[in-house]
C-alpha positions as MATLAB code, in Angstrom:
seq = 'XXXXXXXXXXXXXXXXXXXXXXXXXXXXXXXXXXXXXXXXXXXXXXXXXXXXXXXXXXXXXXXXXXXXXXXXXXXXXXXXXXXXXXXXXXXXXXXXXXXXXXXXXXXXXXXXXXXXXXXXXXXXXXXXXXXXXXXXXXXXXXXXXXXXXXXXXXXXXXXXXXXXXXXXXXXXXXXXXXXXXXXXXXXXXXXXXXXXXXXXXXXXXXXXXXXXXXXXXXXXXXXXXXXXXXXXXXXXXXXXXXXXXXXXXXXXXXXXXXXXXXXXXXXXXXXXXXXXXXXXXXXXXXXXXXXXXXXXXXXXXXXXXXXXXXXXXXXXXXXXXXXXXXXXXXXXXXXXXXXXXXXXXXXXXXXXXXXXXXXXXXXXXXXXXXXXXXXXXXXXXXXXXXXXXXXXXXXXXXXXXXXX';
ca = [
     160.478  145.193  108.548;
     158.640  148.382  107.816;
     155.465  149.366  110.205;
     153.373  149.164  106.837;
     154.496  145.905  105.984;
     154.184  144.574  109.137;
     150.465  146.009  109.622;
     150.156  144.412  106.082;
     151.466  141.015  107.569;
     148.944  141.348  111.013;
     146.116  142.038  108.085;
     146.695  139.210  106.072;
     147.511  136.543  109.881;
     144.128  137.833  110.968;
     142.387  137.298  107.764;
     143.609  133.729  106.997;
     142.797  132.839  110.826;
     139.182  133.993  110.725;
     138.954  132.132  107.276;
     140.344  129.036  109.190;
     137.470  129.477  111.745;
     134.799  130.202  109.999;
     135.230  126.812  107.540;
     134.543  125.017  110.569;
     131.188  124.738  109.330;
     131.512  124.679  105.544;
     134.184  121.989  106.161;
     131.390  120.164  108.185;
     128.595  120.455  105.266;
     130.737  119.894  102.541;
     133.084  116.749  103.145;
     129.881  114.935  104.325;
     127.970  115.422  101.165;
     129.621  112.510   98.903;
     128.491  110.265  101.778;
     124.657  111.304  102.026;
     123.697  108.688   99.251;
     126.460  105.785  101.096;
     124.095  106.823  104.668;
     121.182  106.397  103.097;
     121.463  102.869  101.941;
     123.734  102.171  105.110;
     121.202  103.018  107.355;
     118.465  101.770  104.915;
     116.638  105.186  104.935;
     115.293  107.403  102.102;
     117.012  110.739  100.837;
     114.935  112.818  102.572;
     115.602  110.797  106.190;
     119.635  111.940  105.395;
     119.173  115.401  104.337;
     117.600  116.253  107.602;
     120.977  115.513  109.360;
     122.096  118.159  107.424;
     118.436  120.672  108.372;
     119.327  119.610  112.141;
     122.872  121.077  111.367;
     121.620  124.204  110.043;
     119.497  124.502  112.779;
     122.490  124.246  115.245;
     124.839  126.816  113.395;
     121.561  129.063  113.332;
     120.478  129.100  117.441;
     124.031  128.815  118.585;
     124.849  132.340  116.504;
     121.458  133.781  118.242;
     123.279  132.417  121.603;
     126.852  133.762  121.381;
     126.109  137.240  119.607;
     125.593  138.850  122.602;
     127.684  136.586  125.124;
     130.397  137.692  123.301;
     129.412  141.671  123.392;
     129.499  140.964  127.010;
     132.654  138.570  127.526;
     134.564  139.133  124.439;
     135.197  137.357  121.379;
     137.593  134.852  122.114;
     135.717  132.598  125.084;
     133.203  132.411  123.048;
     135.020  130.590  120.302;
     136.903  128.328  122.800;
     133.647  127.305  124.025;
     132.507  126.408  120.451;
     135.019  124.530  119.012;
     135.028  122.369  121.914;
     132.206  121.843  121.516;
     132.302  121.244  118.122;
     135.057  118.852  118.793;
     132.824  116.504  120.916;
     130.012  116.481  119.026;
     132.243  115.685  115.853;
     133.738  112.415  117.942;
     129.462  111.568  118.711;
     129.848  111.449  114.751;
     132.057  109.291  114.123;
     130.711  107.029  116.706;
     126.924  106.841  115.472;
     125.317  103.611  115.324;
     122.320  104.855  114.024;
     120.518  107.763  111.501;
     118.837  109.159  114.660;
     121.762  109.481  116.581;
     123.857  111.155  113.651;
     120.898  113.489  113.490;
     121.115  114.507  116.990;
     124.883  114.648  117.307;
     125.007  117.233  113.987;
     122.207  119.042  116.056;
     124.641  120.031  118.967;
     127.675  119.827  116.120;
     126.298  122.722  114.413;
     125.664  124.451  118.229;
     129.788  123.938  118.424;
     130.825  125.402  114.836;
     128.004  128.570  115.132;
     131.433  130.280  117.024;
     133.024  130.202  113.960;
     131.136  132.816  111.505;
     129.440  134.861  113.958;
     132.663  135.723  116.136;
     134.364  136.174  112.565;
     132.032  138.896  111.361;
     131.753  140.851  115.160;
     135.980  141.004  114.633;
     135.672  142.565  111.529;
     133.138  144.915  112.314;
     135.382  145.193  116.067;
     138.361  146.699  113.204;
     136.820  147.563  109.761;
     133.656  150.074  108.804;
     131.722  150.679  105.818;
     132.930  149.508  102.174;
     136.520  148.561  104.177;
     134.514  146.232  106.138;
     132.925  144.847  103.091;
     136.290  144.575  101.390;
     137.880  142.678  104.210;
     134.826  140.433  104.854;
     135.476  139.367  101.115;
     138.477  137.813  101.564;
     137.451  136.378  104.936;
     135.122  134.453  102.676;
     137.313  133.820  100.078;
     139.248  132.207  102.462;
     136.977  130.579  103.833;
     135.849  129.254  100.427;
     138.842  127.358  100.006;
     136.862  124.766  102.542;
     134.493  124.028  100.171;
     136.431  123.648   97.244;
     138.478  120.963   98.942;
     135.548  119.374  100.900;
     134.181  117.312   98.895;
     137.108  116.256   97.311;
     138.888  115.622  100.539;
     135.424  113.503  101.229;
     135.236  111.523   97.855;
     138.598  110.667   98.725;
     138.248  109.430  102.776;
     135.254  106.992  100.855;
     137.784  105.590   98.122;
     140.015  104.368  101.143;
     137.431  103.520  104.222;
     133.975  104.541  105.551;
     131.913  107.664  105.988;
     133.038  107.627  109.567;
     136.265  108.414  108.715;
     135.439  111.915  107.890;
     134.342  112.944  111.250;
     137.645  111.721  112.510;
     139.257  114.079  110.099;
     136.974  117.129  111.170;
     138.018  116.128  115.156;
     141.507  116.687  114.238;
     140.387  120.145  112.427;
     139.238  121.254  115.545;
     141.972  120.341  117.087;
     144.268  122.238  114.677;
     141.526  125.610  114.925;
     141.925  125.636  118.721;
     145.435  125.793  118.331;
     145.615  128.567  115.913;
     142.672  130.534  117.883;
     145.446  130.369  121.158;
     148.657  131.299  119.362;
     147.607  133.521  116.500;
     144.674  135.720  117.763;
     144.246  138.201  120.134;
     141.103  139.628  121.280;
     139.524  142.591  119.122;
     136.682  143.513  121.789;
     138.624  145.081  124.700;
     137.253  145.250  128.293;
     136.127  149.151  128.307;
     133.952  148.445  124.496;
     132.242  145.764  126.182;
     128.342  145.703  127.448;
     128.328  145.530  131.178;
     125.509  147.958  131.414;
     122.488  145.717  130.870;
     121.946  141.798  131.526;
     122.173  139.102  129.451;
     118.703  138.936  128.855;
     118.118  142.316  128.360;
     120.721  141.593  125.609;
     118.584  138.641  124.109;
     115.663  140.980  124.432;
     117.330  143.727  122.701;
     117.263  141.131  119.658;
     113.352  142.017  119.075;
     114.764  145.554  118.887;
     117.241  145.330  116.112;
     115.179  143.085  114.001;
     111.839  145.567  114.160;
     114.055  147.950  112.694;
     112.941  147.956  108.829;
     116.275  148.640  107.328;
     118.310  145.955  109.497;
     114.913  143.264  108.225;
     115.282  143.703  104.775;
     118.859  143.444  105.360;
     118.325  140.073  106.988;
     115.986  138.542  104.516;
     117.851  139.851  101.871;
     120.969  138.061  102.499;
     119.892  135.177  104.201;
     116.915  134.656  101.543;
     120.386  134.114   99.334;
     121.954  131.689  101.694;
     118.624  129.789  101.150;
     119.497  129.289   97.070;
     123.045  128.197   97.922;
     121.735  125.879  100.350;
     119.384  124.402   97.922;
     122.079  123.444   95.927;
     124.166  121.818   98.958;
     121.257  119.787  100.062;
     120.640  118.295   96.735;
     124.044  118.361   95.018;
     125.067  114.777   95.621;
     121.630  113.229   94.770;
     121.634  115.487   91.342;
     125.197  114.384   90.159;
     125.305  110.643   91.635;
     121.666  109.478   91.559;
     120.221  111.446   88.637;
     123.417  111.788   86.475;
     125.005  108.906   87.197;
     128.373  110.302   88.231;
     130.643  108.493   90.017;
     131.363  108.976   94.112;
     134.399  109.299   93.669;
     134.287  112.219   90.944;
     131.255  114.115   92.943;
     134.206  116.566   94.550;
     135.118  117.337   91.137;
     132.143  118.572   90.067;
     131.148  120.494   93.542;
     134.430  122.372   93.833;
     133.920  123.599   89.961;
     130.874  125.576   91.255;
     132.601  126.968   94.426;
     135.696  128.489   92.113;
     133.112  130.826   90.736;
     131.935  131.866   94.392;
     135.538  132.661   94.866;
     136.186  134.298   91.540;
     133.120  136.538   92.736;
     133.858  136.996   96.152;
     137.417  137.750   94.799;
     135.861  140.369   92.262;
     133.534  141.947   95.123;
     136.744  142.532   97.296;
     138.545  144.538   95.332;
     135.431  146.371   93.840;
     133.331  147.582   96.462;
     135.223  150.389   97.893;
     134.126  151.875   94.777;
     130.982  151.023   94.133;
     129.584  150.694   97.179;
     128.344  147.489   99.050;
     124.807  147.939   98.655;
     124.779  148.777   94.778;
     127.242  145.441   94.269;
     124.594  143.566   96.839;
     121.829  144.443   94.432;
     123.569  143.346   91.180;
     124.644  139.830   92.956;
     120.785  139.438   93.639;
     119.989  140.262   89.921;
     122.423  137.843   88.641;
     121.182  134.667   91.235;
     117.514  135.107   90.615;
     118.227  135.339   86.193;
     120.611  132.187   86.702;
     117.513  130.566   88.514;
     114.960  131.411   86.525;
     117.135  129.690   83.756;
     118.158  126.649   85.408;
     114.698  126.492   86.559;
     113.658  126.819   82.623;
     115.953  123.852   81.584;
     115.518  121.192   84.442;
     111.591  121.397   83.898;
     111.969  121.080   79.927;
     115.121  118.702   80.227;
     117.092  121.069   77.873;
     120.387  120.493   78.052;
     120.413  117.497   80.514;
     123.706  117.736   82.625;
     124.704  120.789   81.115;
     121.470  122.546   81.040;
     122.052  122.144   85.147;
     125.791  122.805   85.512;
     126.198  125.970   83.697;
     123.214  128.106   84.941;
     124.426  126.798   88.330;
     128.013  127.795   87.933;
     127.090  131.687   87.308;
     124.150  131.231   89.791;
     126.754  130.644   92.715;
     129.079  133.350   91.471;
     127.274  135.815   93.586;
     126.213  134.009   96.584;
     129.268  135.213   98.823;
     129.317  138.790   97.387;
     125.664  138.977   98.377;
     126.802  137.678  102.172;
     129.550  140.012  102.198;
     127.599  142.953  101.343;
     125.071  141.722  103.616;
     127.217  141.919  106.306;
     128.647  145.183  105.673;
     125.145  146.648  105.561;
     123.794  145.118  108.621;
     126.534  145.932  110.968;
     126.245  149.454  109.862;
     123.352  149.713  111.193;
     124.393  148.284  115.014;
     127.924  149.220  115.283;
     127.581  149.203  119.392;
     126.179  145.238  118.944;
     128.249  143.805  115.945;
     127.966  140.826  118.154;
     124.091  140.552  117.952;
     123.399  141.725  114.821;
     125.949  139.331  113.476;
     123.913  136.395  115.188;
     121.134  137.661  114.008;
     122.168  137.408  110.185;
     123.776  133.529  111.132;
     120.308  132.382  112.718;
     118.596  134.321  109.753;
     120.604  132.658  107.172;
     120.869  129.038  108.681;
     117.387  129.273  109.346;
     116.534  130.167  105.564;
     119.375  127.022  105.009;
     117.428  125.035  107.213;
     113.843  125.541  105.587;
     115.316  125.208  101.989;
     117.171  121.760  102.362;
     113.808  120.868  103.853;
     112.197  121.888  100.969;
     114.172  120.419   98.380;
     113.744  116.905   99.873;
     109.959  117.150  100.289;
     109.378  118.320   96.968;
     111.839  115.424   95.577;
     115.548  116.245   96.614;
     116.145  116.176   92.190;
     117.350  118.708   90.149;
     113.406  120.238   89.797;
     113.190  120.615   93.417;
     116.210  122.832   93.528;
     115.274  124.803   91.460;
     112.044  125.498   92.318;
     113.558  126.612   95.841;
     115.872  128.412   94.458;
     114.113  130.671   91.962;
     111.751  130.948   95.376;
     114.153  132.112   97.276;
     116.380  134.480   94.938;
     112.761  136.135   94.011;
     112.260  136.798   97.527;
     115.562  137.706   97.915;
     115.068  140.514   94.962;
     112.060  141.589   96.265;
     113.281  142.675   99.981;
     116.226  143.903   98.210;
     113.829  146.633   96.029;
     112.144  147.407   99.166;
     115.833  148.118  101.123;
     116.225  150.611   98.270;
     112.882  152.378   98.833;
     112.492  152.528  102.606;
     116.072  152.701  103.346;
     118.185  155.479  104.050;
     121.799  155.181  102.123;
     124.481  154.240  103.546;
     127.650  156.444  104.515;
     130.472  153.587  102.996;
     133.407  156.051  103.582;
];
């Protein structure tokens, strides 16, 4: 084998591992949806009571990134994802083991703690390897890897409730873990070498150093940028299953179906963005996914208020709304880690707690306005206008980037 073809071979391992860890967490969201509505009457709560298991989970994926950015400057990249999908593991088997709402709540609290290794380690070994539009490129793929998780998720869940209960799915996401740990010891070695790491400052002046990076005005709009994104595709994930099954009357079993459609176009555009945006640069592709997401809102928006369409008047605005949502992250990232390549680590938790916390707020918001097909898109048009605002301001105030 040829040193080219074998660096090509190490490329492609690494990239297909990190995807493997970082759907930890979509894995998580996604094969649980088809069972929200099943919980609810279960457990004899409303819509709203359920979708804050999912909040609480956001919440956990968003604080544990904050936590283990700069643990893992410090330590290296690899404890720090032993130590989360452990815990990620046990917390998955308090799952499957919950008697009541309250106590799934809190276990997907401290379950979204365990998977936060996943993406934030991910992005801090890319930025460890890759720079610029490169970086960009390869984060693309990491997520369209990664985005095979949630076009199988749902189907994978749809089909664990055709043969037994909802608590069958956290057994399958304990034996996930299981296989992730494995491939984390056999397949990948540590991109954050002893003599890179921080050993000059504390931990806390590390956590401190957080109010540092995040003053900064180009790394903010940066953050709220990307994560004001997250909070669209979030919108969707939190009311998905109530849309199709409760307010279209489709079938459990046939929910999957209908999820994974959407997520094909995130990887068709994450796809698109990867081999693209060495040449047009990551912020100028970041700007036209935020165009496209807040138009495709504004539409869907249009048609669930006037009923136009019905089904379709919901599906197809949301299928090119969610084209974009991963070449917006991916761009996101690129840009942000830029601007902090000594703390990849820390500025990549700071764009996970950003983003879950904008996940967090929005699946809140969609069930206290209703949890229908209104509410999302009134959060989402919020949030992609938001989204297009901070990304004007980014081109104003600041400086462009050097993507060679």
């Amino acid at each position: 084998m040829t040193e080219t073809a074998q660096s090509r071979g190490e490329y492609v391992l690494m990239v297909c591992v990190l995807g493997l860890l970082t759907a930890v967490a979509p894995l998580s969201i996604d094969t649980y949806l088809p069972a929200m509505p099943a919980l609810a009457r279960q457990f004899a709560v409303d819509p709203a009571h359920v979708q804050y298991s999912l909040s609480l989970f956001f919440v956990g994926l968003g604080f544990g990134q904050l936590l283990y950015g700069p643990i893992s400057d410090r330590h290296g990249r690899r404890p720090v994802l032993y130590f989360g999908l452990a815990l990620y593991l046990v917390a998955s088997l308090a799952c499957a083991l919950s008697v009541s709402i309250n106590m799934l709540i809190v276990a997907r609290l401290v379950q979204g703690l365990g998977a936060a290794a996943g993406p934030v380690m991910a992005r801090a070994i890319v930025r460890d390897r890759f720079r610029g539009a490169k970086a960009a490129s390869v984060m693309s793929f990491v997520v369209m890897v990664m985005g095979a998780a949630p076009l199988i998720a749902p189907m994978i869940g749809s089909l664990i409730l055709f043969l037994g209960e909802w608590q069958l799915i956290f057994w399958m996401l304990v034996g996930y873990s299981v296989v992730a740990l494995i491939a984390l010891a056999v397949l990948l070695v540590e991109s954050h070498p002893h003599h890179r790491r921080v050993r000059d400052r504390s931990l806390t002046s590390q956590y401190i150093g957080y109010v540092s990076l995040v003053t900064r005005l180009p790394v903010f709009l940066y953050l709220a940028c990307g994560s004001l994104m997250f909070g669209a595709l979030f919108s969707y994930v939190a009311a998905s299953s109530f849309v199709y099954v409760n307010q279209f009357g489709v079938d459990e079993s046939l929910f999957g179906f209908y999820f994974s459609t959407n997520v094909v176009s995130m990887l068709i555009g994450t796809f698109t963005n990867g081999r693209i945006v060495q040449r047009f640069g990551y912020r100028t592709l970041l700007g036209v996914a935020v165009g496209n997401t807040l138009t495709c809102s504004l539409v869907l928006l249009a048609t669930t208020l006037t009923g136009f369409g019905g089904f379709w008047g919901v599906a197809v605005p949301l299928f090119f709304l969610l084209s974009t949502v991963g070449v917006a992250g991916a761009n996101t990232v690129a840009g942000l880690l830029d601007l902090a390549p000594d703390a990849a680590g820390a500025a990549s938790a700071l764009f996970g707690v950003f983003q879950f916390a904008c996940g967090a707020i929005a699946t809140w918001a969609v069930g206290f306005i209703g949890g229908d097909a209104e509410a999302m898109a009134i959060v989402m048009a919020g949030a992609a206008g938001s989204a297009f605002v901070a990304y004007l301001a980014l081109r104003r105030w600041a400086p462009a980037p050097d993507e060679t």
